[in-house]
């Protein structure tokens, strides 16, 4: 009796190359995350690998490289759809390159981030992808850089570190949406963010501990100043870290005698709480309140009305971060790279002319 009856043979790089109609060397470059190939070829090879359910021979790779075959990832909030989508991009690239992903959550707290990094390093991960909670408390990131272990920053840049970074064009996005709201007559425009300050009050962008959030706020305030709107710092609200805190802040804003006519939510979790709070107060979107949210989460397109969003290429953000890390793990020693991905405004029905 044939002992191998029913056993599925493992898929090889050569199999992937044949289906993708490329050479074995080209398929190996794509699957290994090294060298240079065109986007068209990369897409063909990855599609073939996915179709064939290609899995790298991890035992052979670990024996030849001495690596653990794992990548550590630290994000701010696993429950936030933004990070969920980015992590999906990371894991898809990592798996095809032969790496497992260990995911940890900082809760946007620097102490938790430091503990997560320490744990991942102790587990001997081959490299790390981190979305830093602060850019003014980074000694643990410097330690990784000094150790020679590859590190890529996801979504948030940190000045002073020579490290591969992938972000979106946050300032430009905030400028565009602010300009649009002002053109529609809005003057009381609130910006609501999860980032916090020591006294839970905002006075200037330097209070904010992460560069990407700071760039958005600078973009928002810059366009307001261009339009002759002064003192708009008071319309920036921080500390929307949990849904409960966000709901409290949004409710207080909307109950104020000087309530905003428009709110820009810095992510979709915040946007959803603003949407709920205005419904409880029987305020109409967009007649009483215009709402814009960063991140095109699923819920934003199915509400009544659907929500105007700043669409960020979040999956591609994760893909790019993982690809940079894999290239480093495969010996790339080029200077630190900074990739900035473009955003777009998706106009729906939650923005209208400011109420009289």
C-alpha positions as MATLAB code, in Angstrom:
seq = 'XXXXXXXXXXXXXXXXXXXXXXXXXXXXXXXXXXXXXXXXXXXXXXXXXXXXXXXXXXXXXXXXXXXXXXXXXXXXXXXXXXXXXXXXXXXXXXXXXXXXXXXXXXXXXXXXXXXXXXXXXXXXXXXXXXXXXXXXXXXXXXXXXXXXXXXXXXXXXXXXXXXXXXXXXXXXXXXXXXXXXXXXXXXXXXXXXXXXXXXXXXXXXXXXXXXXXXXXXXXXXXXXXXXXXXXXXXXXXXXXXXXXXXXXXXXXXXXXXXXXXXXXXXXXXXXXXXXXXXXXXXXXXXXXXXXXXXXXXXXXXXXXXXXXXXXXXXXXXXXXXXXXXXXXXXXXXXXXXXXXXXXXXXXXXXXXXXXX';
ca = [
       0.000    0.000    0.000;
       1.305    3.444   -0.904;
       2.223    5.157    2.379;
       2.115    8.603    0.741;
      -1.451    8.201   -0.484;
      -3.368   11.431    0.163;
      -0.280   13.422    1.145;
      -0.250   16.855   -0.489;
       3.197   17.685   -1.901;
       4.642   21.009   -0.695;
       4.578   23.892   -3.130;
       8.036   25.051   -4.223;
       9.395   28.346   -5.507;
       9.686   26.648   -8.895;
       5.932   25.891   -8.839;
       5.146   29.535   -8.105;
       7.519   30.668  -10.864;
       5.861   28.360  -13.389;
       2.324   29.595  -12.611;
       3.471   33.241  -12.660;
       5.413   32.692  -15.909;
       8.634   34.103  -14.466;
      12.045   32.639  -13.749;
      12.719   30.804  -10.500;
      15.246   33.500   -9.548;
      12.623   36.230  -10.027;
      10.043   34.324   -7.970;
      12.644   33.816   -5.232;
      13.392   37.563   -5.150;
       9.710   38.422   -4.691;
       9.007   35.709   -2.118;
      12.221   36.458   -0.246;
      11.696   40.213   -0.272;
      15.093   41.045   -1.731;
      16.366   42.511   -4.987;
      14.309   44.600   -7.388;
      11.358   43.586   -9.537;
       8.573   45.586  -11.183;
       5.229   46.029   -9.424;
       3.571   44.088  -12.258;
       5.855   41.084  -11.744;
       5.542   41.261   -7.959;
       1.733   41.205   -8.191;
       1.855   38.184  -10.553;
       4.186   36.222   -8.278;
       2.260   37.026   -5.085;
      -1.030   36.083   -6.769;
       0.459   32.770   -7.886;
       1.838   32.104   -4.388;
      -1.548   32.831   -2.832;
      -3.372   30.621   -5.340;
      -0.988   27.715   -4.708;
      -0.956   28.345   -0.929;
       2.842   28.567   -1.039;
       4.540   28.247    2.356;
       8.295   28.678    2.791;
      10.313   25.826    4.208;
      10.882   27.423    7.598;
      13.050   24.631    9.005;
      15.503   24.829    6.098;
      15.598   28.614    6.316;
      16.184   28.704   10.080;
      19.004   26.146    9.815;
      20.820   28.190    7.179;
      20.218   31.643    8.678;
      20.183   30.988   12.429;
      17.075   33.161   12.747;
      13.876   32.631   14.708;
      11.685   33.299   11.692;
       9.561   35.796   13.604;
       8.813   39.506   13.314;
       7.555   41.528   16.268;
       4.856   44.154   15.723;
       3.767   46.803   18.246;
       0.661   48.864   17.419;
      -1.330   51.444   19.347;
      -4.733   49.765   19.376;
      -5.414   46.299   17.986;
      -9.182   46.938   18.077;
      -8.862   50.009   15.841;
      -9.739   48.983   12.239;
      -6.838   51.126   11.003;
      -4.271   48.962   12.759;
      -6.159   45.753   11.938;
      -5.864   46.499    8.227;
      -2.205   47.524    8.503;
      -1.361   44.334   10.393;
      -3.084   42.294    7.683;
      -0.734   43.895    5.150;
       2.256   43.120    7.367;
       1.328   39.478    7.918;
       0.600   38.812    4.230;
       4.073   40.003    3.199;
       5.777   38.371    6.192;
       4.176   34.965    5.586;
       5.241   34.856    1.954;
       8.784   35.756    3.036;
       8.778   32.938    5.601;
       8.197   34.892    8.811;
       5.574   34.534   11.520;
       4.282   37.689   13.221;
       4.024   38.232   16.980;
       1.540   41.074   17.537;
       1.441   43.210   20.678;
      -0.672   46.169   21.730;
       0.599   49.306   23.502;
      -2.768   50.955   24.135;
      -0.945   54.155   23.088;
       0.931   54.045   26.415;
       4.696   54.466   26.286;
       5.331   52.184   29.293;
       3.364   49.366   27.638;
       5.231   49.957   24.374;
       8.607   49.690   26.112;
       7.530   46.488   27.866;
       6.285   45.018   24.564;
       9.567   45.816   22.805;
      11.551   44.295   25.687;
       9.458   41.097   25.526;
       9.790   40.785   21.754;
      13.559   41.260   21.882;
      13.747   38.604   24.629;
      11.861   36.261   22.290;
      14.638   36.879   19.741;
      12.447   38.249   16.974;
      14.468   38.903   13.840;
      13.111   42.424   13.389;
      10.419   44.801   14.647;
       7.715   47.056   13.234;
       6.577   49.664   15.753;
       3.927   52.376   15.684;
       5.429   54.602   18.408;
       3.148   56.123   21.027;
       5.482   59.107   21.502;
       8.308   60.655   19.541;
       9.922   62.359   22.547;
      10.587   59.176   24.555;
      12.477   56.907   22.184;
      15.509   55.483   23.993;
      14.081   51.953   23.653;
      13.898   52.499   19.876;
      17.484   53.801   19.854;
      18.503   50.623   21.688;
      17.018   48.512   18.882;
      18.776   50.670   16.278;
      22.120   50.319   18.100;
      21.724   46.541   18.444;
      21.623   46.155   14.667;
      18.223   44.428   14.771;
      16.151   45.835   11.866;
      13.343   48.215   12.871;
      10.658   49.909   10.772;
       8.327   52.636   12.048;
       4.687   52.290   10.994;
       2.400   55.323   10.424;
       4.430   57.604   12.695;
       7.784   59.157   11.913;
      10.321   60.028   14.601;
      12.846   62.787   13.978;
      16.409   61.974   14.947;
      16.228   58.251   14.201;
      17.849   56.899   11.043;
      15.207   54.207   10.595;
      13.003   53.051    7.722;
       9.577   54.686    8.078;
       6.246   54.355    6.273;
       3.591   57.037    6.780;
       0.715   58.679    4.950;
       0.592   62.312    3.858;
      -1.133   63.472    7.041;
      -0.534   67.221    6.820;
      -1.756   67.439    3.223;
      -4.891   65.439    4.073;
      -5.751   67.680    7.029;
      -5.146   70.808    4.930;
      -7.461   69.592    2.179;
     -10.382   68.727    4.422;
     -10.024   71.917    6.484;
      -9.964   74.015    3.312;
     -13.129   72.241    2.126;
     -14.991   72.935    5.388;
     -13.981   76.610    5.444;
     -15.133   77.010    1.830;
     -18.561   75.777    2.960;
     -18.739   78.551    5.565;
     -17.655   76.627    8.663;
     -15.824   78.665   11.272;
     -16.370   76.596   14.422;
     -14.423   73.509   13.320;
     -13.288   71.040   15.977;
     -10.448   68.546   15.592;
     -10.696   65.530   17.922;
      -7.735   63.196   18.479;
      -6.721   60.264   20.661;
      -3.337   61.835   21.398;
      -3.118   63.374   24.834;
      -1.113   66.096   26.588;
       0.184   66.167   30.193;
      -2.697   68.393   31.392;
      -5.289   67.057   28.908;
      -5.443   70.498   27.283;
      -4.095   71.582   23.923;
      -2.251   74.867   23.418;
       0.112   74.209   20.500;
       1.161   71.301   18.251;
       4.361   70.761   20.241;
       2.159   69.465   23.077;
       1.439   66.414   20.919;
       3.789   63.475   21.341;
       3.484   61.833   17.907;
       4.675   63.388   14.671;
       1.842   62.266   12.378;
      -0.856   63.650   14.682;
       1.138   66.844   15.101;
       1.371   67.238   11.314;
      -2.379   66.903   10.931;
      -3.013   69.501   13.620;
      -0.419   71.834   12.083;
      -2.130   71.388    8.709;
      -5.527   72.132   10.243;
      -4.312   75.224   12.109;
      -2.265   76.475    9.138;
      -5.263   76.532    6.794;
      -7.378   78.175    9.510;
      -4.784   80.942    9.846;
      -4.664   81.376    6.052;
      -8.436   81.927    6.150;
      -8.104   84.538    8.896;
      -9.439   82.300   11.673;
      -7.458   83.041   14.824;
      -7.317   81.175   18.112;
      -8.374   77.862   16.554;
      -6.128   76.020   19.013;
      -9.089   76.034   21.403;
     -11.008   73.876   18.929;
      -8.424   71.074   19.092;
      -9.557   68.458   21.619;
      -7.204   65.750   22.891;
      -7.573   62.654   25.053;
     -10.133   60.705   22.997;
      -8.293   57.482   23.838;
     -11.154   55.121   24.724;
     -14.710   55.066   23.306;
     -15.995   56.190   26.725;
     -13.618   59.167   26.905;
     -14.381   60.074   23.297;
     -18.125   59.959   23.939;
     -17.732   62.227   26.956;
     -15.648   64.787   25.049;
     -17.945   64.742   21.995;
     -21.068   65.116   24.135;
     -19.578   68.072   26.048;
     -18.605   69.754   22.757;
     -22.039   69.276   21.239;
     -23.849   70.519   24.366;
     -21.742   73.687   24.480;
     -23.356   77.041   23.732;
     -20.567   77.440   21.160;
     -20.886   73.997   19.684;
     -18.878   73.211   16.532;
     -20.625   73.186   13.167;
     -18.064   70.660   11.900;
     -15.890   67.989   13.524;
     -12.815   66.293   12.077;
     -12.254   62.920   13.784;
      -8.660   61.710   13.706;
      -9.721   58.071   13.270;
     -12.847   56.004   12.633;
     -13.265   54.866   16.249;
     -13.498   58.528   17.301;
     -15.752   59.299   14.332;
     -18.197   56.569   15.377;
     -18.492   57.945   18.917;
     -19.153   61.452   17.566;
     -21.833   59.962   15.309;
     -23.485   58.264   18.317;
     -23.235   61.346   20.563;
     -24.918   63.675   18.064;
     -27.731   61.097   17.581;
     -28.376   61.008   21.324;
     -28.607   64.807   21.275;
     -30.956   64.698   18.264;
     -28.579   66.695   16.070;
     -28.766   66.122   12.327;
     -25.819   65.286   10.087;
     -25.140   67.323    7.978;
     -27.812   69.982    8.734;
     -26.629   70.699   12.297;
     -23.169   69.152   12.161;
     -20.752   68.199    9.385;
     -18.550   65.200   10.189;
     -15.343   63.997    8.538;
     -13.314   61.013    9.726;
      -9.815   59.857    8.955;
      -9.797   56.198    7.809;
     -12.413   54.660    5.526;
     -13.759   52.079    7.999;
     -16.588   49.801    6.884;
     -19.238   51.530    9.010;
     -18.652   54.950    7.410;
     -20.257   53.944    4.104;
     -23.410   52.298    5.532;
     -24.661   54.899    8.018;
     -27.427   57.389    7.318;
     -25.975   59.595    6.056;
     -22.711   57.922    4.925;
     -19.614   59.697    6.246;
     -17.076   61.714    4.258;
     -13.651   60.256    5.004;
      -9.958   60.730    4.409;
      -9.101   57.377    2.845;
      -5.652   56.161    3.816;
      -3.984   53.231    2.014;
      -3.738   51.350    5.299;
      -3.203   47.826    3.950;
      -0.455   49.164    1.654;
       1.064   50.929    4.680;
       1.491   47.572    6.407;
       2.701   45.888    3.217;
       5.350   48.561    2.648;
       6.576   48.418    6.255;
       6.926   44.630    6.099;
       8.661   44.760    2.726;
      11.235   47.259    4.034;
      11.858   45.056    7.064;
      12.225   41.873    5.001;
      14.691   43.633    2.708;
      16.778   44.584    5.759;
      16.602   41.017    7.031;
      17.869   39.854    3.648;
      20.945   42.053    3.873;
      19.931   45.438    2.440;
      22.160   48.160    3.902;
      20.953   51.214    1.987;
      20.340   54.471    3.842;
      17.138   54.732    5.889;
      14.106   55.132    3.646;
      11.035   57.305    4.228;
       7.959   56.240    2.275;
       4.995   58.647    2.296;
       1.791   57.246    0.799;
      -0.893   59.600   -0.572;
      -4.412   59.923    0.848;
      -7.681   60.906   -0.799;
     -10.922   62.522    0.351;
     -13.994   60.369   -0.304;
     -16.969   62.731   -0.509;
     -20.189   61.291    0.890;
     -23.172   62.982    2.519;
     -21.993   64.068    5.960;
     -20.615   67.480    4.933;
     -22.755   70.467    3.981;
     -22.848   74.256    4.114;
     -22.476   75.574    7.670;
     -25.819   76.234    9.403;
     -26.775   79.896    9.633;
];
